[in-house]
Each structure stands twice: as structure tokens, then as C-alpha cells.
Amino acid sequence: MFIVELVMQGVRGFRELARLRFQPRFNFVLAGNEKGKTTSIDVIKRLLFPDAGRELIGPLVSFYTPDASRAALVAAADDGAYYRIIQDFSKTGVNLSKYDAASKQFVLLRREWEDTAQFMSGLTAGMTEEEFSRLFIFRHDGIEAGRSGQASAPFVSIPKAVPVSKEASAPQKARLAELREQLRKAEETADVEYRLESAKIKLSEIAKRLESIEENENRFAHLRAEVEALKGCETLPDNLAELLDAHEQVQSEKMMKCDDLRRDIDGLNAQLAGMPKADLMKDPLFIIGVILGAISVIAGLFILTGEYADYFPIGVLVAIALASAGWYRSSKKNAQRRMVAKNIEELEAELAEVEKGFGEGGAGIMAYMQATGSTTTAELREKADNYHHFRSLLREADEDMRRLLAGETVEELRAEYARQQQEIIELERAASAVAEYAVDTYSIRQEIERLESETGESPWGDPLGGPGHDFGSLTAPMTHAQEGVFLAELEIASRIAGIEMETLIAAVVAAAQRNFAGITGGRYPRLEAGHDGDPAVYDTDDRRIPFSDLSHGTRLLLYFCLRAGLVEALAGKLRLPFLLDDPFAGLDPARQAAACQVLRQLSTKTQVILFAANPALRAGGDALIELK
């Protein structure tokens, strides 16, 4: 069985709808601290093991939406059928549906808690929630969680000393030799397949890198062309936006002033047009005064007699007064007209000065516009913004290229790709040559263990007791000291999968030993699953180091390898998803990466879902899911 999709809404830590779609193999779920890694695993466990108890579903209800908390999970069974289980944590409701390919819809199967739990038990091999957690959930406090849950498995098969035959017959020895040779060849075949799969994964990673590099090169070329087209912007000052804002404000003020000046000039011109130039010779008072003066002079000289002689000066004075009044009125009008004309000239001079300031005040901006081929300040601003934007993208592309190359060149990567292809061809030939030996090793190990227990010739020693003991079926209560770190998981796995403890331990040790030696760089080439209660390792000098003498990080790594080895050993009979809650946070980066590679190899046999906060652990070919 593997998980296809998980949907959560109103669940602890999730305000919005969260939808996670998984692949059947390795899944890398990236989530920062307090982003829902632990909650997601708790919800998956709750959906796989339905229970209406409020003490179980209550902690999953969101504080923000207590009335709308629900989750759904779609799982694919081993027979290819798809099932969807929905639980409403707020209303304590459940329903189970099966996907119908004909109608392309999920058809309701169950809606009662007990019926649903019974059906889901069939998908999880009949194990309890606690047993599933012990085998298929690995949290960041893995060792402590393993110790704290020991009371849940109080019984275990332990060795019982019985007499054994000390002499093996020739047929038994021949059979043992034959079985050991078969096992050796089968393990060699598995090793070749393991190396082949690793080489394919590495080739895929290199191909992804080369593809990303090519895409980045195309992107880089496009951005370089855009920057080149805006080359004139490279001389623009950094504070161009401020300069443009100041320039536009000044220009706006000048335009407003010009408009005011033009309105004033137009008004004065209209006023001037309504003030025609005064002509003294056409002024009525001046004309009357001249005429009256002329008449007075003529009359005084030729017409008036002595008795009327006094009227002569009176006529002359009146004529002078009238002529003066006409002159004064004409002069006043002309003076007013000259004053308006002068005002117009002053305003026009001021307008010309302001208009001249347009060109002088924006000389710098005009130079920038000319350098960039812009016709307006808006176009200049847009080009400057585009230039900075493309330059920023160009720097990002350059950083991406350096990250993708990681100190190598494209030519070196292509050469490595070609070498990896050749290595895969050679490994495929080697795998084809030993394909006939690719058999199930469980039955072979069982038969070997049976014969070894009869003859006392076991080269493995006794994983739980001393040599020369047969493994009987004595069942007894297990104390804390007897159980150790890992034996409870072994007992649960042996019982549920129906694999004898001795065979299971051998398979787990083989897988864990291979992974542990690889992660530690061969520092610990051999290990025990639990000789005296706790696991142990052997260094290159074959010196046994107890579990308690290892550093915390190495203990965590050893426990992880044992758990991963157990899941791998069970994959042939019990294929369930392996869920990990950021388990490598306490390891150094190199060991974190190596442990992730172990999980990728394990995902070729069963589904692996790794929730982690460190994005550097993700490889190019991983199915990436992000929790935000």
C-alpha cells in the first residue's frame, strides 16, 4: 500500500486548505519549523487507524477553525484499488470510499467508525496503531521514542538452550555449502542491482543538472540581450527616480506659471484692444477749442468793435481751456495705453524667461533621454526600471549557474554523464549475467539457519544468545533490560510479517550494516542488532563498541539504519509507507545527505515520505512537496 494524496483543512497548524500529492517512491516534503511536519504525520496515522475517541482526534482540531476541521487520505492498495477515507474531526464523522474507474468517482463503502477501522486494518496488515508507529514512523527523537514505547510489546521470542548435534553429516555439510553459495550469489546480485540503481539515480541527477544548466544558459542569453538593448541606461545615476520626480515637479510648477502668465497677457491684450490710440486732432474738445480760438482771433481783429472788445480775451481763454481739456484727455488715454503695453512687454519677457528655464533646468534629464533614446520622462523611467530589473535577473541567473555547476564546468559534467552512462551499461551487463541468482533470500536463510542450528556450524554466531544454542519458541515477559533499543521492533515485525526472528535479524543486519558502513565512510564495517539488549558496532580493528559508548549522533544514525533495514527486510512481504519526521537535524551535512541517499535506495522497494526543514537535502530527481 502507498499513499497517493493527503488533504487537510482546519487541522492543527493549518488555517488554509493543504493538499499533498505523493509519488510511490521517494517524496521530499519541505517544511520549515512549525509548518506542519509532525501534524501531517499525525493526521496520516489518524486516517490509517480510524478511531472516534475525542482524546485522539481532539488534539488535531485547529484552534482557529474548531468547527471545520477535517482531513482526507487517498491510498492505493496492493491489488491496484484506490480508497479514500475522510474524517471530520470537528463533528466526529468518517466515511470510506472506493474509486470506480468506470464512473471515475469514489463510491461510498463505509460510514461507521467500527466498519471503517476494520476495513483499514486490512490495508495495514492488521497491525495496531502503536505497532505501525514503531515500524513505519521515524521521528527526530527516534531513539528516545523507541525506548519510551517498549512497554507496548511485552512478549518476545527469546532463545532457549537445547542440545545440538556437534557433528554434521556429509550431506548436511554439502547442503550448507550449497545454500551459502546460493546466498552469496543472491547477495552479490542484490549488490549489483543496488549499485545499478544508485548509478541510475546519479545519472538522473546529472541529467537534471545539465538540463537546468541549459535552461539557465538560455535564460542568461535572453537577459544579456535585454540588458544590451538598454545599454544606454548603464550611465544613469542611481537616484534617477528622485531626479525625475524633482524635475517633473519643477516642470509642472513652471508650466502652471506659464499658463498664468499667458492668461494675464491675453487679458491685457484684450484690454489694450479696447483702448484705441487717442488722436488729439480728432478730440472734440480740442477741435472746438481751436475753432473757438480762431473765431475769437478773427472776431477780435476784424469784427468786434470797441464796446465788444472785452469778449475777445474771454473767447481766447475759453478756446485755450477747451483745447487744453482735449489735449489732457487724449494724453491720459495714451498714457494708460502705454502703461498696459508696458505691462504686456514685462509679462512677455517673464514668460520668455520661464520658457527658457524649461530647457536650462532639464538639461541633465534631456541628456539622459538622449542617451537612452527616450522621448518622454515616462519612457526614460520605464527603461531605467527595466534595466535594473533585467540586471537583477541576470545576477540571479549567474548565481544559479554557479550553484548548479558547484565548482565544476559544463564539460566536466558532460564527461561525468558519459562515464556514468558507460558504468550503467557495464552494471546492466553484470546484472544480466547474475540475474538467475536474484532469488528470495528469506527461504535460503531459513534453511541455512535450520541446518546451522542442527550442526552448530553457524558462522553468524547467535544474534540473541551464545553459540551452540537452538532458537526455540520459549515465550516470556520481556524486561526493560532484556529488550534494549531495537528488539521490540524486531518482535513486532517478525510476528506481523510471519518471518522467523533469526532470518529477520540476519536480513536487517545485512541491510543496516551496508548502509551504516556507507554513511560512516567504512569506519564501522560491522554491527549487531542486539547481542545483549542494545545494538553494537565494530570498528576497522574489529573492536566491539557498545551502543552506550557511541556519540548521540552515531547512536541516532545506527538506530536509523536498523529501522531502515527493517523496513527494507519487510518490503518483500509488507509494503507500507515509511514516514520520517525531520530525523537528521542532529547530524552533520555530509551524513544527512548520505542518510537521504539511503532513503532513496529504500524507495525502490517501498514508499518513503521524508518531512524535512533543510532544502539542501533535496536532490534533483526528488518529488518535491512544499508545506507553507
XYZ file of C-alpha atoms in Angstrom:
628
model
C 0.000 0.000 0.000
C 1.177 3.524 -0.668
C -0.304 6.957 -0.011
C -1.438 8.951 -3.035
C -2.801 12.149 -1.518
C -3.323 13.869 1.833
C -5.749 16.779 2.226
C -6.077 18.812 5.431
C -8.333 21.729 6.276
C -8.718 23.380 9.644
C -6.278 20.906 11.146
C -3.820 21.882 13.903
C -1.404 24.404 12.426
C -3.247 24.708 9.082
C -5.664 27.595 8.577
C -5.963 27.128 4.828
C -6.552 24.024 2.742
C -3.355 21.971 2.355
C -3.088 19.305 -0.361
C -0.079 16.978 -0.610
C 0.261 14.586 -3.558
C 2.794 11.782 -3.195
C 4.679 9.510 -5.578
C 5.012 5.742 -4.969
C 8.751 6.053 -4.328
C 10.748 8.823 -2.617
C 8.965 12.023 -1.582
C 10.726 15.075 -0.123
C 8.321 17.286 1.840
C 9.987 20.628 2.554
C 8.603 22.487 5.561
C 10.182 24.938 7.975
C 9.843 24.859 11.735
C 6.240 24.787 12.962
C 4.975 24.411 9.394
C 3.105 21.134 9.927
C 5.594 18.271 9.529
C 4.601 16.471 12.736
C 0.932 17.345 12.256
C 0.931 15.818 8.751
C 2.332 12.513 10.037
C -0.122 12.514 12.957
C -3.016 13.072 10.535
C -1.821 10.255 8.251
C -1.643 7.917 11.241
C -5.083 9.014 12.418
C -6.600 8.381 8.973
C -4.959 4.964 8.614
C -6.239 3.936 12.044
C -9.724 5.493 12.411
C -10.948 5.992 15.956
C -13.830 8.167 17.186
C -12.179 8.835 20.544
C -12.105 12.548 21.261
C -8.828 12.168 23.135
C -7.270 11.029 19.824
C -8.847 13.399 17.308
C -9.259 16.384 19.652
C -5.559 17.421 19.519
C -5.802 17.625 15.713
C -8.590 20.209 15.710
C -7.378 23.693 14.801
C -7.731 26.446 17.370
C -8.675 28.857 14.582
C -11.440 26.757 12.980
C -12.709 24.352 15.649
C -15.991 23.808 13.765
C -14.424 22.978 10.383
C -11.561 20.560 10.972
C -11.309 17.655 8.538
C -8.808 15.576 6.602
C -8.795 13.038 3.779
C -6.337 10.430 2.551
C -6.238 8.504 -0.732
C -4.326 5.230 -0.624
C -3.513 2.657 -3.301
C -3.835 -0.958 -2.158
C -1.547 -3.751 -3.327
C -4.311 -5.010 -5.665
C -4.341 -1.649 -7.505
C -7.580 -0.366 -5.970
C -7.770 3.206 -4.688
C -9.513 4.055 -1.423
C -10.352 7.414 0.121
C -11.024 7.925 3.800
C -12.415 11.218 5.093
C -12.603 12.141 8.755
C -14.376 15.172 10.179
C -12.532 15.850 13.419
C -14.974 18.568 14.475
C -18.156 16.511 14.047
C -16.558 13.098 14.692
C -17.636 11.718 11.327
C -15.995 9.275 8.926
C -16.626 7.747 5.517
C -14.674 5.360 3.315
C -14.993 5.234 -0.475
C -13.520 3.172 -3.299
C -12.586 4.615 -6.676
C -14.707 3.325 -9.562
C -12.799 3.516 -12.853
C -15.979 3.297 -14.943
C -17.688 6.309 -13.396
C -14.402 7.972 -12.420
C -15.825 8.682 -8.985
C -15.380 7.433 -5.431
C -18.232 5.167 -4.343
C -19.140 5.090 -0.645
C -18.282 1.844 1.161
C -18.403 2.576 4.888
C -19.575 5.360 7.155
C -19.414 3.736 10.586
C -16.258 4.026 12.664
C -16.021 0.357 13.571
C -16.600 -0.884 9.997
C -14.131 1.661 8.614
C -11.463 0.761 11.172
C -11.903 -2.935 10.388
C -11.537 -2.312 6.663
C -8.465 -0.085 7.104
C -6.928 -2.795 9.267
C -6.801 -4.948 6.152
C -4.750 -2.292 4.352
C -2.287 -2.054 7.244
C -1.733 -5.822 7.639
C -3.822 -5.971 10.805
C -1.283 -4.156 12.958
C -2.215 -1.728 15.682
C -1.569 1.998 15.560
C 1.249 1.603 18.079
C 2.863 -1.194 16.063
C 2.674 0.876 12.880
C 4.329 3.766 14.697
C 7.132 1.508 15.948
C 7.856 0.104 12.488
C 6.959 2.751 9.890
C 7.204 6.150 11.595
C 10.631 7.588 12.413
C 10.698 10.872 14.266
C 13.567 13.218 15.103
C 13.601 11.779 18.641
C 13.808 8.261 17.208
C 15.912 6.565 19.926
C 14.036 8.132 22.819
C 10.702 7.291 21.167
C 11.889 3.722 20.721
C 12.761 3.408 24.403
C 9.577 5.103 25.607
C 7.362 2.707 23.697
C 8.879 -0.509 24.980
C 6.030 -1.384 27.249
C 3.744 -1.894 24.287
C 5.444 -5.141 23.280
C 5.748 -7.192 26.471
C 6.457 -10.572 24.924
C 9.169 -11.713 22.571
C 10.599 -14.998 21.440
C 13.964 -15.457 23.126
C 16.477 -18.215 22.679
C 16.223 -21.434 24.566
C 19.318 -23.513 25.061
C 18.865 -27.081 23.848
C 21.413 -29.657 22.990
C 22.536 -29.726 19.381
C 24.458 -32.155 17.290
C 28.160 -31.429 17.175
C 28.894 -33.486 14.103
C 27.312 -32.690 10.748
C 26.795 -35.390 8.184
C 28.376 -35.066 4.740
C 25.026 -34.395 3.026
C 24.260 -31.671 5.595
C 27.642 -30.028 5.042
C 27.204 -30.232 1.270
C 23.729 -28.750 1.562
C 25.000 -25.965 3.823
C 27.800 -25.148 1.415
C 25.344 -25.110 -1.482
C 22.911 -22.846 0.379
C 25.668 -20.477 1.480
C 26.918 -20.246 -2.090
C 23.368 -19.510 -3.275
C 23.025 -16.859 -0.590
C 26.387 -15.332 -1.523
C 25.414 -15.136 -5.188
C 21.996 -13.724 -4.329
C 23.608 -11.045 -2.181
C 26.100 -10.285 -4.949
C 23.170 -9.942 -7.324
C 21.411 -7.617 -4.889
C 24.616 -5.613 -4.557
C 24.915 -5.271 -8.338
C 21.257 -4.208 -8.546
C 21.843 -1.749 -5.722
C 24.865 -0.249 -7.490
C 22.939 -0.171 -10.769
C 20.039 1.652 -9.161
C 22.448 4.081 -7.473
C 24.175 4.726 -10.804
C 20.825 5.374 -12.490
C 19.837 7.798 -9.761
C 23.163 9.595 -10.091
C 22.790 9.702 -13.892
C 19.311 11.154 -13.475
C 20.680 13.794 -11.104
C 23.433 14.741 -13.566
C 20.891 14.874 -16.407
C 18.689 17.147 -14.335
C 21.659 19.391 -13.605
C 22.635 19.561 -17.275
C 19.043 20.314 -18.249
C 18.832 23.036 -15.624
C 22.181 24.442 -16.781
C 20.987 24.557 -20.394
C 17.777 26.301 -19.363
C 19.783 28.742 -17.284
C 22.163 29.418 -20.187
C 19.221 30.226 -22.473
C 17.741 32.438 -19.805
C 21.113 34.124 -19.278
C 21.476 34.806 -23.023
C 17.977 36.295 -23.193
C 18.614 38.536 -20.203
C 22.009 39.578 -21.589
C 20.308 40.633 -24.841
C 17.738 42.653 -22.918
C 20.459 44.393 -20.902
C 22.474 45.070 -24.063
C 19.420 46.676 -25.681
C 19.241 49.017 -22.688
C 22.988 49.690 -22.606
C 22.434 53.455 -22.617
C 20.926 53.111 -19.132
C 24.194 51.975 -17.591
C 25.340 55.610 -17.131
C 22.135 56.684 -15.437
C 22.549 57.724 -11.792
C 21.176 55.517 -9.042
C 18.913 58.317 -7.849
C 17.341 58.822 -11.282
C 13.847 58.297 -9.906
C 14.343 61.102 -7.398
C 15.772 63.366 -10.105
C 12.842 62.628 -12.375
C 10.353 63.315 -9.596
C 12.055 66.637 -8.788
C 12.292 67.521 -12.497
C 8.650 66.733 -13.132
C 7.607 68.766 -10.087
C 9.663 71.803 -11.212
C 8.408 71.497 -14.773
C 4.858 71.249 -13.546
C 5.285 74.415 -11.487
C 6.826 76.230 -14.474
C 4.009 75.135 -16.744
C 1.463 76.401 -14.256
C 3.317 79.724 -14.079
C 3.481 79.941 -17.876
C -0.226 79.313 -18.091
C -0.865 82.087 -15.551
C 1.394 84.483 -17.481
C -0.296 83.686 -20.785
C -3.718 84.284 -19.252
C -2.526 87.657 -17.897
C -1.021 88.631 -21.259
C -4.213 87.633 -23.075
C -6.244 89.713 -20.634
C -4.006 92.762 -21.085
C -4.050 92.351 -24.857
C -7.828 92.288 -24.741
C -7.774 95.382 -22.549
C -5.318 97.082 -24.948
C -7.510 96.211 -27.890
C -10.369 98.008 -26.119
C -8.230 101.125 -25.697
C -7.729 102.672 -29.169
C -4.897 105.187 -29.540
C -6.180 108.742 -28.785
C -5.714 111.302 -31.686
C -5.575 114.895 -30.409
C -6.670 116.233 -33.765
C -9.835 114.227 -33.551
C -10.683 115.074 -29.984
C -13.971 117.116 -29.940
C -12.915 119.416 -27.120
C -9.607 120.184 -28.843
C -11.358 120.813 -32.160
C -13.963 123.078 -30.540
C -11.220 124.953 -28.661
C -9.217 125.502 -31.872
C -12.246 126.639 -33.787
C -13.366 128.908 -30.959
C -9.880 130.390 -30.672
C -9.709 131.004 -34.423
C -13.138 132.679 -34.374
C -12.157 134.765 -31.373
C -8.982 135.942 -33.103
C -10.786 136.766 -36.345
C -13.588 138.477 -34.485
C -11.223 140.486 -32.364
C -9.243 141.674 -35.366
C -11.930 142.323 -37.906
C -15.395 142.165 -36.464
C -15.638 143.255 -32.842
C -15.950 146.948 -32.152
C -14.590 148.744 -29.175
C -17.579 148.110 -26.962
C -17.281 144.352 -27.568
C -13.506 144.235 -27.322
C -13.752 142.627 -23.851
C -15.236 139.480 -25.400
C -12.051 138.776 -27.319
C -9.872 137.636 -24.391
C -12.822 135.676 -22.996
C -13.152 133.751 -26.273
C -9.426 133.125 -26.422
C -9.335 131.857 -22.819
C -12.314 129.537 -23.416
C -10.701 128.257 -26.629
C -7.445 127.597 -24.775
C -9.326 125.833 -21.973
C -11.227 123.626 -24.418
C -8.059 122.783 -26.376
C -6.198 122.010 -23.142
C -9.026 119.785 -21.945
C -8.953 117.890 -25.246
C -5.192 117.541 -25.037
C -5.333 116.332 -21.433
C -7.960 113.709 -22.229
C -6.016 112.379 -25.229
C -2.754 112.346 -23.315
C -4.359 110.432 -20.421
C -5.750 107.757 -22.718
C -2.444 107.353 -24.478
C -0.607 107.165 -21.142
C -2.959 104.381 -19.999
C -2.441 102.543 -23.268
C 1.339 102.864 -22.933
C 1.160 101.505 -19.379
C -0.850 98.427 -20.492
C 1.565 97.858 -23.379
C 4.474 98.106 -20.970
C 2.845 95.530 -18.658
C 2.380 93.231 -21.623
C 6.035 93.592 -22.557
C 7.113 92.805 -18.991
C 4.879 89.734 -18.801
C 6.087 88.541 -22.191
C 9.688 88.955 -21.062
C 8.932 86.978 -17.897
C 7.214 84.282 -19.954
C 10.197 84.056 -22.252
C 12.497 83.733 -19.232
C 10.369 80.924 -17.762
C 10.221 79.098 -21.075
C 13.960 79.450 -21.386
C 14.259 77.847 -17.929
C 12.495 74.736 -19.267
C 15.461 73.870 -21.386
C 18.141 75.026 -18.957
C 16.597 73.399 -15.848
C 16.110 69.986 -17.567
C 19.448 69.827 -19.388
C 20.608 66.808 -17.345
C 17.352 64.955 -17.845
C 17.397 65.786 -21.541
C 20.909 64.347 -21.769
C 19.699 61.124 -20.114
C 16.751 60.965 -22.513
C 19.046 61.472 -25.473
C 21.457 58.776 -24.246
C 18.643 56.231 -23.898
C 16.671 57.270 -26.961
C 13.677 58.283 -24.850
C 11.199 60.905 -25.963
C 9.470 61.455 -22.632
C 10.411 61.235 -18.987
C 7.874 58.413 -18.583
C 9.683 56.387 -21.243
C 13.030 57.176 -19.596
C 11.703 55.990 -16.236
C 10.339 52.758 -17.760
C 13.638 51.975 -19.493
C 15.595 52.616 -16.293
C 13.278 50.316 -14.320
C 13.559 47.596 -16.969
C 17.332 47.900 -16.979
C 17.587 47.439 -13.209
C 15.077 44.570 -13.332
C 16.975 42.684 -16.037
C 20.291 43.314 -14.294
C 18.852 41.816 -11.106
C 17.580 38.768 -13.001
C 20.966 38.474 -14.692
C 22.724 38.377 -11.310
C 20.268 35.727 -10.093
C 20.891 33.657 -13.212
C 24.635 33.942 -12.653
C 24.243 32.789 -9.037
C 22.028 29.900 -10.152
C 24.667 28.869 -12.675
C 27.408 28.855 -10.034
C 25.195 26.821 -7.725
C 24.361 24.314 -10.462
C 27.987 23.932 -11.501
C 29.209 23.636 -7.890
C 32.802 24.318 -8.870
C 32.703 22.138 -11.992
C 32.484 23.063 -15.648
C 29.802 22.037 -18.099
C 32.369 19.969 -19.976
C 33.289 18.103 -16.793
C 29.643 17.401 -16.079
C 29.075 16.085 -19.587
C 32.145 13.899 -19.267
C 30.823 12.608 -15.930
C 27.455 11.951 -17.584
C 29.160 9.914 -20.314
C 31.167 7.959 -17.716
C 28.020 7.290 -15.727
C 26.250 6.030 -18.848
C 29.132 3.667 -19.522
C 29.075 2.489 -15.913
C 25.342 1.770 -16.168
C 25.916 -0.251 -19.337
C 28.565 -2.295 -17.561
C 26.400 -2.760 -14.473
C 23.431 -3.792 -16.609
C 25.625 -6.410 -18.218
C 26.770 -7.562 -14.797
C 23.188 -7.632 -13.521
C 22.088 -9.587 -16.570
C 24.892 -12.075 -16.011
C 23.787 -12.780 -12.423
C 20.051 -12.307 -12.929
C 19.427 -16.028 -12.464
C 20.669 -15.717 -8.858
C 18.174 -12.985 -7.982
C 16.020 -15.078 -5.658
C 14.208 -14.538 -2.374
C 16.817 -14.903 0.344
C 14.337 -15.443 3.163
C 13.775 -19.128 2.490
C 17.505 -19.670 1.887
C 18.420 -18.040 5.186
C 15.716 -20.035 6.967
C 17.116 -23.290 5.634
C 20.689 -22.253 6.465
C 19.701 -21.306 9.995
C 17.890 -24.595 10.468
C 20.884 -26.629 9.322
C 23.300 -24.470 11.311
C 21.221 -24.893 14.458
C 21.332 -28.662 13.935
C 25.055 -28.844 13.214
C 26.358 -25.971 15.353
C 28.270 -24.531 12.384
C 26.719 -21.047 12.282
C 29.240 -18.502 11.005
C 26.972 -15.654 12.183
C 27.117 -16.544 15.845
C 23.942 -16.174 17.833
C 22.371 -12.733 17.422
C 20.487 -13.121 20.713
C 22.483 -15.662 22.659
C 25.738 -17.558 22.587
C 26.876 -20.129 20.048
C 25.642 -23.657 20.353
C 22.048 -22.739 21.120
C 18.973 -23.553 19.134
C 16.221 -20.972 18.866
C 13.212 -22.490 20.496
C 9.821 -20.929 20.958
C 10.085 -20.051 24.626
C 7.892 -17.006 25.159
C 8.459 -14.963 28.281
C 7.751 -11.494 29.599
C 10.450 -9.078 28.486
C 12.009 -6.724 30.980
C 13.408 -3.307 30.147
C 16.962 -4.562 30.362
C 16.258 -7.514 28.092
C 14.519 -5.529 25.364
C 17.098 -2.878 24.589
C 16.619 -0.294 21.867
C 15.549 -2.311 18.866
C 14.337 -5.795 19.841
C 10.704 -4.743 20.325
C 10.533 -3.598 16.682
C 12.062 -6.885 15.572
C 9.487 -8.886 17.538
C 6.576 -6.882 16.099
C 7.902 -7.219 12.548
C 8.570 -10.951 12.948
C 5.063 -11.599 14.251
C 3.202 -9.449 11.716
C 5.192 -10.484 8.627
C 5.464 -14.139 9.645
C 9.242 -14.204 9.341
C 11.324 -16.139 11.825
C 13.286 -13.899 14.158
C 16.650 -15.357 13.159
C 16.000 -14.861 9.460
C 14.656 -11.362 10.009
C 17.651 -10.319 12.135
C 20.080 -11.562 9.505
C 18.287 -9.608 6.762
C 18.065 -6.456 8.868
C 21.713 -6.657 9.905
C 22.820 -7.145 6.284
C 20.911 -4.051 5.095
C 21.746 -1.900 8.128
C 25.409 -2.909 8.014
C 25.689 -1.931 4.353
C 24.017 1.457 4.918
C 25.796 2.252 8.195
C 29.218 1.452 6.758
C 28.460 3.598 3.706
C 27.283 6.609 5.724
C 30.222 6.468 8.149
C 32.738 6.065 5.340
C 33.653 2.496 6.350
C 34.541 3.492 9.917
C 32.212 0.802 11.299
C 32.115 -2.087 8.820
C 30.108 -4.458 11.044
C 27.267 -4.228 13.537
C 24.975 -6.284 15.748
C 21.237 -5.803 16.028
C 21.274 -6.543 19.762
C 23.614 -9.104 21.297
C 22.951 -8.184 24.928
C 19.921 -5.944 24.643
C 21.309 -2.971 22.732
C 22.924 -2.836 19.275
C 26.691 -2.621 18.904
C 29.181 -1.824 16.182
C 32.691 -2.946 15.273
C 35.395 -0.587 14.081
C 38.032 -1.351 11.448
C 40.160 -3.044 14.133
C 37.230 -5.401 14.863
C 36.843 -3.813 18.290
C 33.280 -4.063 19.610
C 31.801 -0.717 20.679
C 28.605 -0.903 22.776
C 25.665 1.254 21.864
C 26.018 3.311 25.054
C 29.636 4.255 24.184
C 28.711 5.839 20.843
C 28.049 9.565 20.466
C 24.443 10.690 20.354
C 24.635 11.407 16.609
C 26.146 7.987 15.859
C 23.527 6.255 18.026
C 20.803 8.075 16.132
C 22.402 7.104 12.821
C 22.750 3.447 13.874
C 19.133 3.319 15.031
C 18.047 4.904 11.733
C 19.984 2.314 9.703
C 18.423 -0.509 11.743
C 14.929 0.916 11.228
C 15.531 1.449 7.510
C 16.988 -2.056 7.274
C 13.880 -3.439 8.979
C 11.573 -1.662 6.511
C 13.710 -2.987 3.645
C 13.594 -6.521 5.049
C 9.805 -6.315 5.349
C 9.273 -4.826 1.889
C 9.026 -8.236 0.258
C 6.021 -9.202 2.403
C 4.751 -5.984 3.980
C 4.899 -2.888 1.764
C 3.774 0.158 3.757
C 4.929 3.793 3.561
C 7.929 4.771 5.692
C 7.220 8.190 7.271
C 10.079 10.302 8.670
C 9.684 13.491 10.693
C 12.879 15.538 10.145
C 15.086 12.786 11.646
C 18.523 14.062 10.573
C 18.575 17.518 12.175
C 21.279 16.466 14.648
C 23.688 15.069 12.033
C 26.390 16.898 10.096
C 25.548 17.879 6.479
C 27.549 15.037 4.895
C 25.822 12.369 6.969
C 22.441 13.969 6.413
C 22.960 13.750 2.648
C 24.202 10.149 2.891
C 21.208 9.160 5.032
C 18.863 10.694 2.441
C 20.579 8.607 -0.224
C 19.804 5.501 1.858
C 16.144 6.518 1.803
C 16.227 6.992 -1.967
C 17.578 3.464 -2.345
C 14.952 2.166 0.043
C 12.241 3.886 -2.007
C 12.945 1.476 -4.876
C 11.273 -1.171 -2.683
C 8.622 0.797 -0.769
C 7.229 4.311 -0.481
C 9.296 6.777 1.564
C 7.954 10.169 2.698
C 10.600 12.405 4.285
C 9.455 15.601 6.021
C 12.468 17.911 6.428
C 13.248 21.566 7.055
C 16.612 21.610 5.239
C 16.166 22.290 1.479
C 19.798 21.302 0.830
C 18.870 17.638 1.375
C 16.744 17.574 -1.748
C 18.276 16.021 -4.866
C 17.382 16.908 -8.429
C 15.222 13.863 -9.094
C 13.212 14.007 -5.864
C 9.458 14.506 -5.884
C 9.247 17.860 -4.053
C 6.251 18.900 -1.963
C 6.237 22.152 -0.006
C 4.303 22.929 3.161
C 3.888 26.682 3.701
